[in-house]
Tab-separated table of N, CA and C in Angstrom:
chain	number	residue	atom	x	y	z
A	589	UNK	N	41.291	35.284	7.156
A	589	UNK	CA	39.859	35.535	7.122
A	589	UNK	C	39.115	34.513	7.986
A	590	UNK	N	37.986	34.946	8.435
A	590	UNK	CA	37.159	34.096	9.300
A	590	UNK	C	36.461	33.031	8.473
A	591	UNK	N	36.424	31.816	8.999
A	591	UNK	CA	35.720	30.711	8.337
A	591	UNK	C	34.970	29.927	9.396
A	592	UNK	N	33.788	29.419	9.036
A	592	UNK	CA	33.029	28.652	10.027
A	592	UNK	C	33.794	27.392	10.424
A	593	UNK	N	33.641	27.008	11.656
A	593	UNK	CA	34.301	25.815	12.156
A	593	UNK	C	33.576	24.586	11.611
A	594	UNK	N	34.301	23.687	11.058
A	594	UNK	CA	33.689	22.486	10.495
A	594	UNK	C	34.250	21.265	11.185
A	595	UNK	N	33.508	20.247	11.150
A	595	UNK	CA	33.935	18.995	11.754
A	595	UNK	C	34.771	18.210	10.755
A	596	UNK	N	35.711	17.483	11.269
A	596	UNK	CA	36.525	16.656	10.396
A	596	UNK	C	35.945	15.265	10.234
A	597	UNK	N	34.844	15.003	10.887
A	597	UNK	CA	34.218	13.686	10.751
A	597	UNK	C	33.604	13.564	9.364
A	598	UNK	N	33.746	12.399	8.811
A	598	UNK	CA	33.134	12.166	7.502
A	598	UNK	C	31.682	11.762	7.694
A	599	UNK	N	30.862	12.331	6.882
A	599	UNK	CA	29.454	11.949	6.904
A	599	UNK	C	29.256	10.851	5.882
A	600	UNK	N	28.669	9.799	6.320
A	600	UNK	CA	28.389	8.731	5.356
A	600	UNK	C	26.888	8.570	5.247
A	601	UNK	N	26.433	8.514	4.053
A	601	UNK	CA	25.012	8.333	3.806
A	601	UNK	C	24.780	6.855	3.546
A	602	UNK	N	24.033	6.277	4.427
A	602	UNK	CA	23.706	4.872	4.225
A	602	UNK	C	22.262	4.783	3.806
A	603	UNK	N	21.994	3.861	2.957
A	603	UNK	CA	20.629	3.681	2.497
A	603	UNK	C	19.744	3.180	3.622
A	604	UNK	N	18.471	3.515	3.569
A	604	UNK	CA	17.561	3.058	4.614
A	604	UNK	C	17.452	1.539	4.601
A	605	UNK	N	17.451	0.963	5.788
A	605	UNK	CA	17.373	-0.490	5.874
A	605	UNK	C	15.922	-0.950	5.780
A	606	UNK	N	15.739	-2.188	5.385
A	606	UNK	CA	14.389	-2.725	5.229
A	606	UNK	C	13.598	-2.694	6.536
A	607	UNK	N	14.197	-3.053	7.694
A	607	UNK	CA	13.413	-2.955	8.929
A	607	UNK	C	12.942	-1.534	9.236
A	608	UNK	N	13.799	-0.546	8.980
A	608	UNK	CA	13.381	0.842	9.220
A	608	UNK	C	12.288	1.264	8.244
A	609	UNK	N	12.411	0.833	6.992
A	609	UNK	CA	11.380	1.188	6.006
A	609	UNK	C	10.065	0.472	6.316
A	610	UNK	N	10.159	-0.771	6.781
A	610	UNK	CA	8.939	-1.504	7.155
A	610	UNK	C	8.265	-0.828	8.340
A	611	UNK	N	9.057	-0.370	9.305
A	611	UNK	CA	8.490	0.341	10.454
A	611	UNK	C	7.831	1.636	10.016
A	612	UNK	N	8.522	2.398	9.178
A	612	UNK	CA	7.955	3.639	8.657
A	612	UNK	C	6.648	3.367	7.914
A	613	UNK	N	6.638	2.341	7.096
A	613	UNK	CA	5.435	2.006	6.325
A	613	UNK	C	4.300	1.563	7.239
A	614	UNK	N	4.612	0.759	8.252
A	614	UNK	CA	3.581	0.286	9.183
A	614	UNK	C	2.983	1.444	9.974
A	615	UNK	N	3.827	2.361	10.426
A	615	UNK	CA	3.328	3.526	11.155
A	615	UNK	C	2.476	4.395	10.231
A	616	UNK	N	2.919	4.563	8.998
A	616	UNK	CA	2.159	5.345	8.020
A	616	UNK	C	0.778	4.738	7.791
A	617	UNK	N	0.735	3.434	7.575
A	617	UNK	CA	-0.550	2.758	7.358
A	617	UNK	C	-1.436	2.896	8.592
A	618	UNK	N	-0.865	2.680	9.767
A	618	UNK	CA	-1.659	2.742	10.995
A	618	UNK	C	-2.255	4.129	11.215
A	619	UNK	N	-1.433	5.163	11.086
A	619	UNK	CA	-1.917	6.530	11.312
A	619	UNK	C	-2.947	6.917	10.257
A	620	UNK	N	-2.648	6.624	9.005
A	620	UNK	CA	-3.577	6.948	7.928
A	620	UNK	C	-4.892	6.193	8.089
A	621	UNK	N	-4.794	4.891	8.381
A	621	UNK	CA	-5.994	4.070	8.513
A	621	UNK	C	-6.842	4.533	9.696
A	622	UNK	N	-6.211	4.803	10.837
A	622	UNK	CA	-6.967	5.257	12.006
A	622	UNK	C	-7.655	6.603	11.743
A	623	UNK	N	-6.947	7.517	11.084
A	623	UNK	CA	-7.546	8.812	10.762
A	623	UNK	C	-8.722	8.681	9.807
A	624	UNK	N	-8.540	7.888	8.767
A	624	UNK	CA	-9.638	7.669	7.812
A	624	UNK	C	-10.815	6.968	8.468
A	625	UNK	N	-10.527	5.955	9.271
A	625	UNK	CA	-11.608	5.210	9.934
A	625	UNK	C	-12.385	6.110	10.885
A	626	UNK	N	-11.687	6.947	11.638
A	626	UNK	CA	-12.371	7.863	12.564
A	626	UNK	C	-13.259	8.848	11.802
A	627	UNK	N	-12.707	9.434	10.730
A	627	UNK	CA	-13.490	10.386	9.938
A	627	UNK	C	-14.699	9.706	9.286
A	628	UNK	N	-14.482	8.527	8.727
A	628	UNK	CA	-15.590	7.809	8.095
A	628	UNK	C	-16.664	7.423	9.109
A	629	UNK	N	-16.239	7.002	10.293
A	629	UNK	CA	-17.217	6.607	11.312
A	629	UNK	C	-18.080	7.790	11.725
A	630	UNK	N	-17.445	8.942	11.908
A	630	UNK	CA	-18.185	10.142	12.324
A	630	UNK	C	-19.144	10.613	11.230
A	631	UNK	N	-18.663	10.619	9.983
A	631	UNK	CA	-19.472	11.165	8.891
A	631	UNK	C	-20.296	10.108	8.154
A	632	UNK	N	-20.274	8.875	8.612
A	632	UNK	CA	-20.962	7.776	7.922
A	632	UNK	C	-22.444	8.054	7.652
A	633	UNK	N	-23.201	8.580	8.604
A	633	UNK	CA	-24.638	8.804	8.329
A	633	UNK	C	-24.898	9.741	7.150
A	634	UNK	N	-23.935	10.584	6.812
A	634	UNK	CA	-24.133	11.538	5.718
A	634	UNK	C	-23.520	11.061	4.404
A	635	UNK	N	-22.867	9.931	4.427
A	635	UNK	CA	-22.273	9.385	3.203
A	635	UNK	C	-23.315	8.557	2.463
A	636	UNK	N	-23.288	8.597	1.140
A	636	UNK	CA	-24.302	7.869	0.364
A	636	UNK	C	-23.940	6.394	0.156
A	637	UNK	N	-23.475	5.735	1.208
A	637	UNK	CA	-23.071	4.344	1.063
A	637	UNK	C	-24.135	3.434	1.643
A	638	UNK	N	-24.290	3.459	2.947
A	638	UNK	CA	-25.319	2.684	3.645
A	638	UNK	C	-25.532	3.346	4.998
A	639	UNK	N	-26.206	4.493	5.010
A	639	UNK	CA	-26.328	5.263	6.253
A	639	UNK	C	-27.081	4.528	7.357
A	640	UNK	N	-27.808	3.474	7.011
A	640	UNK	CA	-28.589	2.757	8.020
A	640	UNK	C	-27.766	1.778	8.849
A	641	UNK	N	-26.513	1.566	8.481
A	641	UNK	CA	-25.668	0.633	9.225
A	641	UNK	C	-25.346	1.187	10.603
A	642	UNK	N	-25.393	0.308	11.594
A	642	UNK	CA	-25.045	0.688	12.960
A	642	UNK	C	-24.207	-0.417	13.588
A	643	UNK	N	-23.597	-0.096	14.699
A	643	UNK	CA	-22.880	-1.093	15.477
A	643	UNK	C	-21.715	-1.734	14.745
A	644	UNK	N	-21.619	-3.056	14.899
A	644	UNK	CA	-20.509	-3.802	14.310
A	644	UNK	C	-20.521	-3.760	12.785
A	645	UNK	N	-21.710	-3.741	12.182
A	645	UNK	CA	-21.772	-3.676	10.724
A	645	UNK	C	-21.184	-2.361	10.221
A	646	UNK	N	-21.496	-1.272	10.912
A	646	UNK	CA	-20.934	0.021	10.529
A	646	UNK	C	-19.415	0.017	10.714
A	647	UNK	N	-18.933	-0.554	11.829
A	647	UNK	CA	-17.487	-0.639	12.057
A	647	UNK	C	-16.803	-1.456	10.973
A	648	UNK	N	-17.418	-2.576	10.573
A	648	UNK	CA	-16.822	-3.418	9.530
A	648	UNK	C	-16.773	-2.676	8.190
A	649	UNK	N	-17.854	-1.977	7.850
A	649	UNK	CA	-17.895	-1.227	6.593
A	649	UNK	C	-16.890	-0.076	6.613
A	650	UNK	N	-16.790	0.611	7.736
A	650	UNK	CA	-15.832	1.714	7.884
A	650	UNK	C	-14.409	1.184	7.765
A	651	UNK	N	-14.124	0.049	8.390
A	651	UNK	CA	-12.780	-0.535	8.338
A	651	UNK	C	-12.388	-0.883	6.901
A	652	UNK	N	-13.316	-1.489	6.165
A	652	UNK	CA	-13.022	-1.825	4.761
A	652	UNK	C	-12.839	-0.571	3.905
A	653	UNK	N	-13.709	0.412	4.096
A	653	UNK	CA	-13.608	1.651	3.318
A	653	UNK	C	-12.294	2.381	3.622
A	654	UNK	N	-11.907	2.440	4.892
A	654	UNK	CA	-10.659	3.102	5.269
A	654	UNK	C	-9.459	2.371	4.662
A	655	UNK	N	-9.543	1.058	4.602
A	655	UNK	CA	-8.443	0.280	4.027
A	655	UNK	C	-8.302	0.553	2.540
A	656	UNK	N	-9.417	0.598	1.830
A	656	UNK	CA	-9.372	0.884	0.394
A	656	UNK	C	-8.812	2.287	0.153
A	657	UNK	N	-9.226	3.243	0.959
A	657	UNK	CA	-8.755	4.623	0.780
A	657	UNK	C	-7.290	4.795	1.173
A	658	UNK	N	-6.765	3.911	2.019
A	658	UNK	CA	-5.372	4.013	2.460
A	658	UNK	C	-4.391	3.454	1.431
A	659	UNK	N	-4.902	2.806	0.404
A	659	UNK	CA	-4.019	2.217	-0.607
A	659	UNK	C	-3.253	3.272	-1.382
A	660	UNK	N	-2.043	2.934	-1.748
A	660	UNK	CA	-1.206	3.817	-2.570
A	660	UNK	C	-0.863	3.072	-3.848
A	661	UNK	N	-0.263	3.760	-4.776
A	661	UNK	CA	0.076	3.143	-6.039
A	661	UNK	C	1.582	3.155	-6.260
A	662	UNK	N	2.226	2.001	-6.060
A	662	UNK	CA	3.667	1.954	-6.343
A	662	UNK	C	3.982	2.292	-7.800
A	663	UNK	N	3.088	1.946	-8.699
A	663	UNK	CA	3.305	2.222	-10.117
A	663	UNK	C	3.373	3.719	-10.370
A	664	UNK	N	2.461	4.459	-9.793
A	664	UNK	CA	2.454	5.916	-9.961
A	664	UNK	C	3.690	6.522	-9.303
A	665	UNK	N	4.074	5.993	-8.143
A	665	UNK	CA	5.278	6.479	-7.465
A	665	UNK	C	6.505	6.315	-8.357
A	666	UNK	N	6.654	5.136	-8.939
A	666	UNK	CA	7.789	4.878	-9.827
A	666	UNK	C	7.714	5.771	-11.061
A	667	UNK	N	6.517	5.964	-11.609
A	667	UNK	CA	6.361	6.803	-12.802
A	667	UNK	C	6.751	8.251	-12.516
A	668	UNK	N	6.342	8.782	-11.373
A	668	UNK	CA	6.693	10.167	-11.025
A	668	UNK	C	8.191	10.299	-10.822
A	669	UNK	N	8.792	9.322	-10.136
A	669	UNK	CA	10.238	9.364	-9.921
A	669	UNK	C	10.985	9.277	-11.257
A	670	UNK	N	10.528	8.406	-12.142
A	670	UNK	CA	11.174	8.267	-13.451
A	670	UNK	C	10.998	9.531	-14.290
A	671	UNK	N	9.813	10.113	-14.253
A	671	UNK	CA	9.555	11.327	-15.023
A	671	UNK	C	10.432	12.474	-14.555
A	672	UNK	N	10.667	12.536	-13.244
A	672	UNK	CA	11.499	13.599	-12.690
A	672	UNK	C	12.988	13.284	-12.820
A	673	UNK	N	13.293	12.100	-13.336
A	673	UNK	CA	14.674	11.640	-13.456
A	673	UNK	C	15.386	11.738	-12.109
A	674	UNK	N	14.668	11.308	-11.104
A	674	UNK	CA	15.171	11.401	-9.744
A	674	UNK	C	15.867	10.107	-9.340
A	675	UNK	N	16.847	10.230	-8.480
A	675	UNK	CA	17.518	9.056	-7.934
A	675	UNK	C	18.105	9.440	-6.587
A	676	UNK	N	18.445	8.437	-5.820
A	676	UNK	CA	19.044	8.699	-4.522
A	676	UNK	C	18.252	8.080	-3.396
A	677	UNK	N	18.642	8.374	-2.163
A	677	UNK	CA	18.019	7.744	-1.003
A	677	UNK	C	16.536	8.069	-0.846
A	678	UNK	N	16.146	9.308	-1.147
A	678	UNK	CA	14.733	9.666	-1.001
A	678	UNK	C	13.872	8.936	-2.025
A	679	UNK	N	14.350	8.808	-3.243
A	679	UNK	CA	13.621	8.062	-4.270
A	679	UNK	C	13.495	6.597	-3.879
A	680	UNK	N	14.572	6.032	-3.359
A	680	UNK	CA	14.546	4.640	-2.902
A	680	UNK	C	13.558	4.474	-1.756
A	681	UNK	N	13.603	5.406	-0.812
A	681	UNK	CA	12.686	5.354	0.320
A	681	UNK	C	11.234	5.445	-0.148
A	682	UNK	N	10.954	6.381	-1.040
A	682	UNK	CA	9.577	6.551	-1.532
A	682	UNK	C	9.055	5.327	-2.248
A	683	UNK	N	9.873	4.758	-3.110
A	683	UNK	CA	9.452	3.575	-3.862
A	683	UNK	C	9.251	2.379	-2.943
A	684	UNK	N	10.211	2.148	-2.066
A	684	UNK	CA	10.114	1.002	-1.156
A	684	UNK	C	8.942	1.166	-0.207
A	685	UNK	N	8.762	2.362	0.331
A	685	UNK	CA	7.641	2.598	1.243
A	685	UNK	C	6.306	2.392	0.534
A	686	UNK	N	6.193	2.844	-0.703
A	686	UNK	CA	4.935	2.666	-1.443
A	686	UNK	C	4.625	1.191	-1.648
A	687	UNK	N	5.636	0.398	-1.979
A	687	UNK	CA	5.430	-1.043	-2.172
A	687	UNK	C	5.043	-1.705	-0.853
A	688	UNK	N	5.765	-1.374	0.226
A	688	UNK	CA	5.462	-1.982	1.522
A	688	UNK	C	4.081	-1.572	2.038
A	689	UNK	N	3.721	-0.304	1.861
A	689	UNK	CA	2.387	0.156	2.278
A	689	UNK	C	1.316	-0.610	1.516
A	690	UNK	N	1.506	-0.773	0.222
A	690	UNK	CA	0.504	-1.491	-0.574
A	690	UNK	C	0.386	-2.947	-0.135
A	691	UNK	N	1.508	-3.591	0.156
A	691	UNK	CA	1.455	-4.976	0.657
A	691	UNK	C	0.707	-5.055	1.986
A	692	UNK	N	0.979	-4.107	2.875
A	692	UNK	CA	0.291	-4.090	4.169
A	692	UNK	C	-1.205	-3.858	3.998
A	693	UNK	N	-1.565	-2.986	3.078
A	693	UNK	CA	-2.981	-2.708	2.824
A	693	UNK	C	-3.681	-3.958	2.278
A	694	UNK	N	-3.007	-4.698	1.411
A	694	UNK	CA	-3.603	-5.929	0.859
A	694	UNK	C	-3.852	-6.944	1.966
A	695	UNK	N	-2.879	-7.129	2.844
A	695	UNK	CA	-3.046	-8.071	3.959
A	695	UNK	C	-4.154	-7.594	4.893
A	696	UNK	N	-4.149	-6.309	5.229
A	696	UNK	CA	-5.191	-5.752	6.105
A	696	UNK	C	-6.569	-5.910	5.478
A	697	UNK	N	-6.680	-5.633	4.184
A	697	UNK	CA	-7.964	-5.773	3.502
A	697	UNK	C	-8.446	-7.220	3.536
A	698	UNK	N	-7.546	-8.162	3.308
A	698	UNK	CA	-7.927	-9.574	3.333
A	698	UNK	C	-8.463	-9.980	4.698
A	699	UNK	N	-7.797	-9.532	5.740
A	699	UNK	CA	-8.251	-9.849	7.099
A	699	UNK	C	-9.612	-9.213	7.365
A	700	UNK	N	-9.730	-7.924	7.053
A	700	UNK	CA	-10.975	-7.213	7.333
A	700	UNK	C	-12.136	-7.706	6.478
A	701	UNK	N	-11.850	-8.203	5.287
A	701	UNK	CA	-12.906	-8.760	4.444
A	701	UNK	C	-13.509	-10.001	5.104
A	702	UNK	N	-12.652	-10.841	5.653
A	702	UNK	CA	-13.152	-12.034	6.344
A	702	UNK	C	-13.915	-11.659	7.611
A	703	UNK	N	-13.443	-10.638	8.322
A	703	UNK	CA	-14.150	-10.164	9.512
A	703	UNK	C	-15.515	-9.611	9.110
A	704	UNK	N	-15.571	-8.852	8.016
A	704	UNK	CA	-16.845	-8.290	7.551
A	704	UNK	C	-17.814	-9.398	7.140
A	705	UNK	N	-17.311	-10.454	6.523
A	705	UNK	CA	-18.180	-11.586	6.179
A	705	UNK	C	-18.822	-12.173	7.421
A	706	UNK	N	-18.045	-12.287	8.485
A	706	UNK	CA	-18.578	-12.834	9.732
A	706	UNK	C	-19.580	-11.877	10.370
A	707	UNK	N	-19.259	-10.571	10.374
A	707	UNK	CA	-20.150	-9.577	10.980
A	707	UNK	C	-21.474	-9.499	10.235
A	708	UNK	N	-21.429	-9.517	8.915
A	708	UNK	CA	-22.652	-9.442	8.114
A	708	UNK	C	-23.300	-10.806	7.919
A	709	UNK	N	-22.692	-11.832	8.518
A	709	UNK	CA	-23.192	-13.214	8.444
A	709	UNK	C	-23.356	-13.671	6.997
A	710	UNK	N	-22.365	-13.346	6.185
A	710	UNK	CA	-22.353	-13.763	4.784
A	710	UNK	C	-21.560	-15.055	4.672
A	711	UNK	N	-22.006	-15.953	3.837
A	711	UNK	CA	-21.236	-17.196	3.692
A	711	UNK	C	-19.944	-16.935	2.924
A	712	UNK	N	-18.882	-17.501	3.423
A	712	UNK	CA	-17.608	-17.434	2.723
A	712	UNK	C	-17.561	-18.569	1.728
A	713	UNK	N	-16.415	-18.832	1.176
A	713	UNK	CA	-16.273	-19.982	0.295
A	713	UNK	C	-16.703	-21.253	1.036
A	714	UNK	N	-17.410	-22.109	0.365
A	714	UNK	CA	-18.029	-23.284	0.990
A	714	UNK	C	-17.019	-24.115	1.777
A	715	UNK	N	-17.263	-24.232	3.074
A	715	UNK	CA	-16.462	-25.097	3.920
A	715	UNK	C	-15.051	-24.615	4.197
A	716	UNK	N	-14.754	-23.377	3.896
A	716	UNK	CA	-13.406	-22.875	4.104
A	716	UNK	C	-13.314	-22.188	5.461
A	717	UNK	N	-12.197	-22.371	6.119
A	717	UNK	CA	-11.962	-21.679	7.377
A	717	UNK	C	-11.439	-20.270	7.081
A	718	UNK	N	-11.356	-19.497	8.126
A	718	UNK	CA	-10.828	-18.137	8.003
A	718	UNK	C	-9.417	-18.163	7.409
A	719	UNK	N	-8.580	-19.060	7.935
A	719	UNK	CA	-7.180	-19.129	7.484
A	719	UNK	C	-7.083	-19.550	6.023
A	720	UNK	N	-7.886	-20.518	5.616
A	720	UNK	CA	-7.802	-20.968	4.222
A	720	UNK	C	-8.355	-19.912	3.267
A	721	UNK	N	-9.389	-19.202	3.676
A	721	UNK	CA	-9.927	-18.124	2.830
A	721	UNK	C	-8.898	-16.999	2.680
A	722	UNK	N	-8.199	-16.677	3.784
A	722	UNK	CA	-7.147	-15.649	3.710
A	722	UNK	C	-5.994	-16.100	2.826
A	723	UNK	N	-5.595	-17.351	2.990
A	723	UNK	CA	-4.491	-17.877	2.180
A	723	UNK	C	-4.861	-17.847	0.702
A	724	UNK	N	-6.092	-18.192	0.388
A	724	UNK	CA	-6.550	-18.158	-1.002
A	724	UNK	C	-6.535	-16.728	-1.540
A	725	UNK	N	-7.023	-15.778	-0.741
A	725	UNK	CA	-7.061	-14.380	-1.173
A	725	UNK	C	-5.644	-13.848	-1.410
A	726	UNK	N	-4.761	-14.058	-0.438
A	726	UNK	CA	-3.395	-13.542	-0.569
A	726	UNK	C	-2.609	-14.295	-1.635
A	727	UNK	N	-2.731	-15.626	-1.644
A	727	UNK	CA	-2.024	-16.416	-2.656
A	727	UNK	C	-2.506	-16.102	-4.057
A	728	UNK	N	-3.829	-15.942	-4.207
A	728	UNK	CA	-4.380	-15.582	-5.513
A	728	UNK	C	-3.904	-14.218	-5.964
A	729	UNK	N	-3.877	-13.266	-5.047
A	729	UNK	CA	-3.391	-11.924	-5.385
A	729	UNK	C	-1.927	-11.959	-5.803
A	730	UNK	N	-1.132	-12.704	-5.055
A	730	UNK	CA	0.285	-12.812	-5.362
A	730	UNK	C	0.515	-13.471	-6.724
A	731	UNK	N	-0.208	-14.556	-6.982
A	731	UNK	CA	-0.053	-15.264	-8.258
A	731	UNK	C	-0.502	-14.387	-9.425
A	732	UNK	N	-1.637	-13.718	-9.265
A	732	UNK	CA	-2.141	-12.846	-10.320
A	732	UNK	C	-1.177	-11.696	-10.578
A	733	UNK	N	-0.683	-11.072	-9.504
A	733	UNK	CA	0.277	-9.972	-9.642
A	733	UNK	C	1.570	-10.423	-10.300
A	734	UNK	N	2.046	-11.615	-9.928
A	734	UNK	CA	3.281	-12.135	-10.527
A	734	UNK	C	3.088	-12.419	-12.011
A	735	UNK	N	1.940	-12.993	-12.368
A	735	UNK	CA	1.671	-13.291	-13.777
A	735	UNK	C	1.577	-12.001	-14.591
A	736	UNK	N	0.851	-11.014	-14.053
A	736	UNK	CA	0.735	-9.731	-14.744
A	736	UNK	C	2.084	-9.033	-14.845
A	737	UNK	N	2.873	-9.073	-13.761
A	737	UNK	CA	4.200	-8.458	-13.770
A	737	UNK	C	5.121	-9.119	-14.777
A	738	UNK	N	5.072	-10.446	-14.867
A	738	UNK	CA	5.909	-11.168	-15.827
A	738	UNK	C	5.517	-10.816	-17.262
A	739	UNK	N	4.207	-10.752	-17.520
A	739	UNK	CA	3.747	-10.390	-18.857
A	739	UNK	C	4.184	-8.966	-19.210
A	740	UNK	N	4.076	-8.054	-18.258
A	740	UNK	CA	4.486	-6.675	-18.496
A	740	UNK	C	5.990	-6.591	-18.726
A	741	UNK	N	6.766	-7.354	-17.949
A	741	UNK	CA	8.224	-7.354	-18.116
A	741	UNK	C	8.607	-7.861	-19.498
A	742	UNK	N	7.915	-8.897	-19.980
A	742	UNK	CA	8.189	-9.407	-21.324
A	742	UNK	C	7.851	-8.363	-22.383
A	743	UNK	N	6.728	-7.681	-22.201
A	743	UNK	CA	6.313	-6.637	-23.141
A	743	UNK	C	7.343	-5.505	-23.173
A	744	UNK	N	7.748	-5.049	-21.995
A	744	UNK	CA	8.724	-3.962	-21.920
A	744	UNK	C	10.052	-4.401	-22.529
A	745	UNK	N	10.462	-5.637	-22.251
A	745	UNK	CA	11.712	-6.154	-22.809
A	745	UNK	C	11.654	-6.153	-24.335
A	746	UNK	N	10.530	-6.592	-24.911
A	746	UNK	CA	10.376	-6.583	-26.370
A	746	UNK	C	10.407	-5.162	-26.924
A	747	UNK	N	9.760	-4.217	-26.216
A	747	UNK	CA	9.749	-2.826	-26.674
A	747	UNK	C	11.156	-2.230	-26.634
A	748	UNK	N	11.909	-2.537	-25.578
A	748	UNK	CA	13.276	-2.016	-25.463
A	748	UNK	C	14.148	-2.593	-26.571
A	749	UNK	N	14.021	-3.889	-26.824
A	749	UNK	CA	14.793	-4.508	-27.891
A	749	UNK	C	14.446	-3.899	-29.245
A	750	UNK	N	13.156	-3.666	-29.471
A	750	UNK	CA	12.728	-3.064	-30.745
A	750	UNK	C	13.324	-1.661	-30.905
A	751	UNK	N	13.337	-0.891	-29.814
A	751	UNK	CA	13.916	0.451	-29.871
A	751	UNK	C	15.409	0.408	-30.126
A	752	UNK	N	16.081	-0.551	-29.508
A	752	UNK	CA	17.526	-0.676	-29.705
A	752	UNK	C	17.855	-1.035	-31.150
A	753	UNK	N	17.092	-1.943	-31.736
A	753	UNK	CA	17.345	-2.363	-33.123
A	753	UNK	C	16.975	-1.262	-34.104
A	754	UNK	N	15.938	-0.486	-33.783
A	754	UNK	CA	15.505	0.580	-34.688
A	754	UNK	C	16.496	1.746	-34.676
A	755	UNK	N	17.123	1.995	-33.511
A	755	UNK	CA	18.003	3.156	-33.402
A	755	UNK	C	19.373	2.821	-33.773
């Protein structure tokens, strides 16, 4: 009987590497951010935010708004994957990409916030340079996230232990 010709080569599935996932995430953020920024800039006069802004102030406001809208939720991504009882390379890619995109958005937001302060001529933290204000923003975010994550991990660990002892 006739059978389709198949290759004898073995297919190996390798997990996506961090550099490839970082590139994918960076391209995703860039394309999404540029699209949102372009749409916001065009429709800004009709948005109920600050239609009177023009020039650099409008660009700074659009950049910040596009950055906020480009954010994703790694927590929701993990919850959907867990609910679907999904696993494998696509689940790994989705989770890792969501985390990397969120990290990139946080860094981009920190930079653009300092740029917006300069454009709107708002005083930053007293006597702080751009670099020190950014370091404070990113370091504070990292410390706060780590503290919250540790507290949540302890809570989940206690809940799991309680379930194990009860069952």
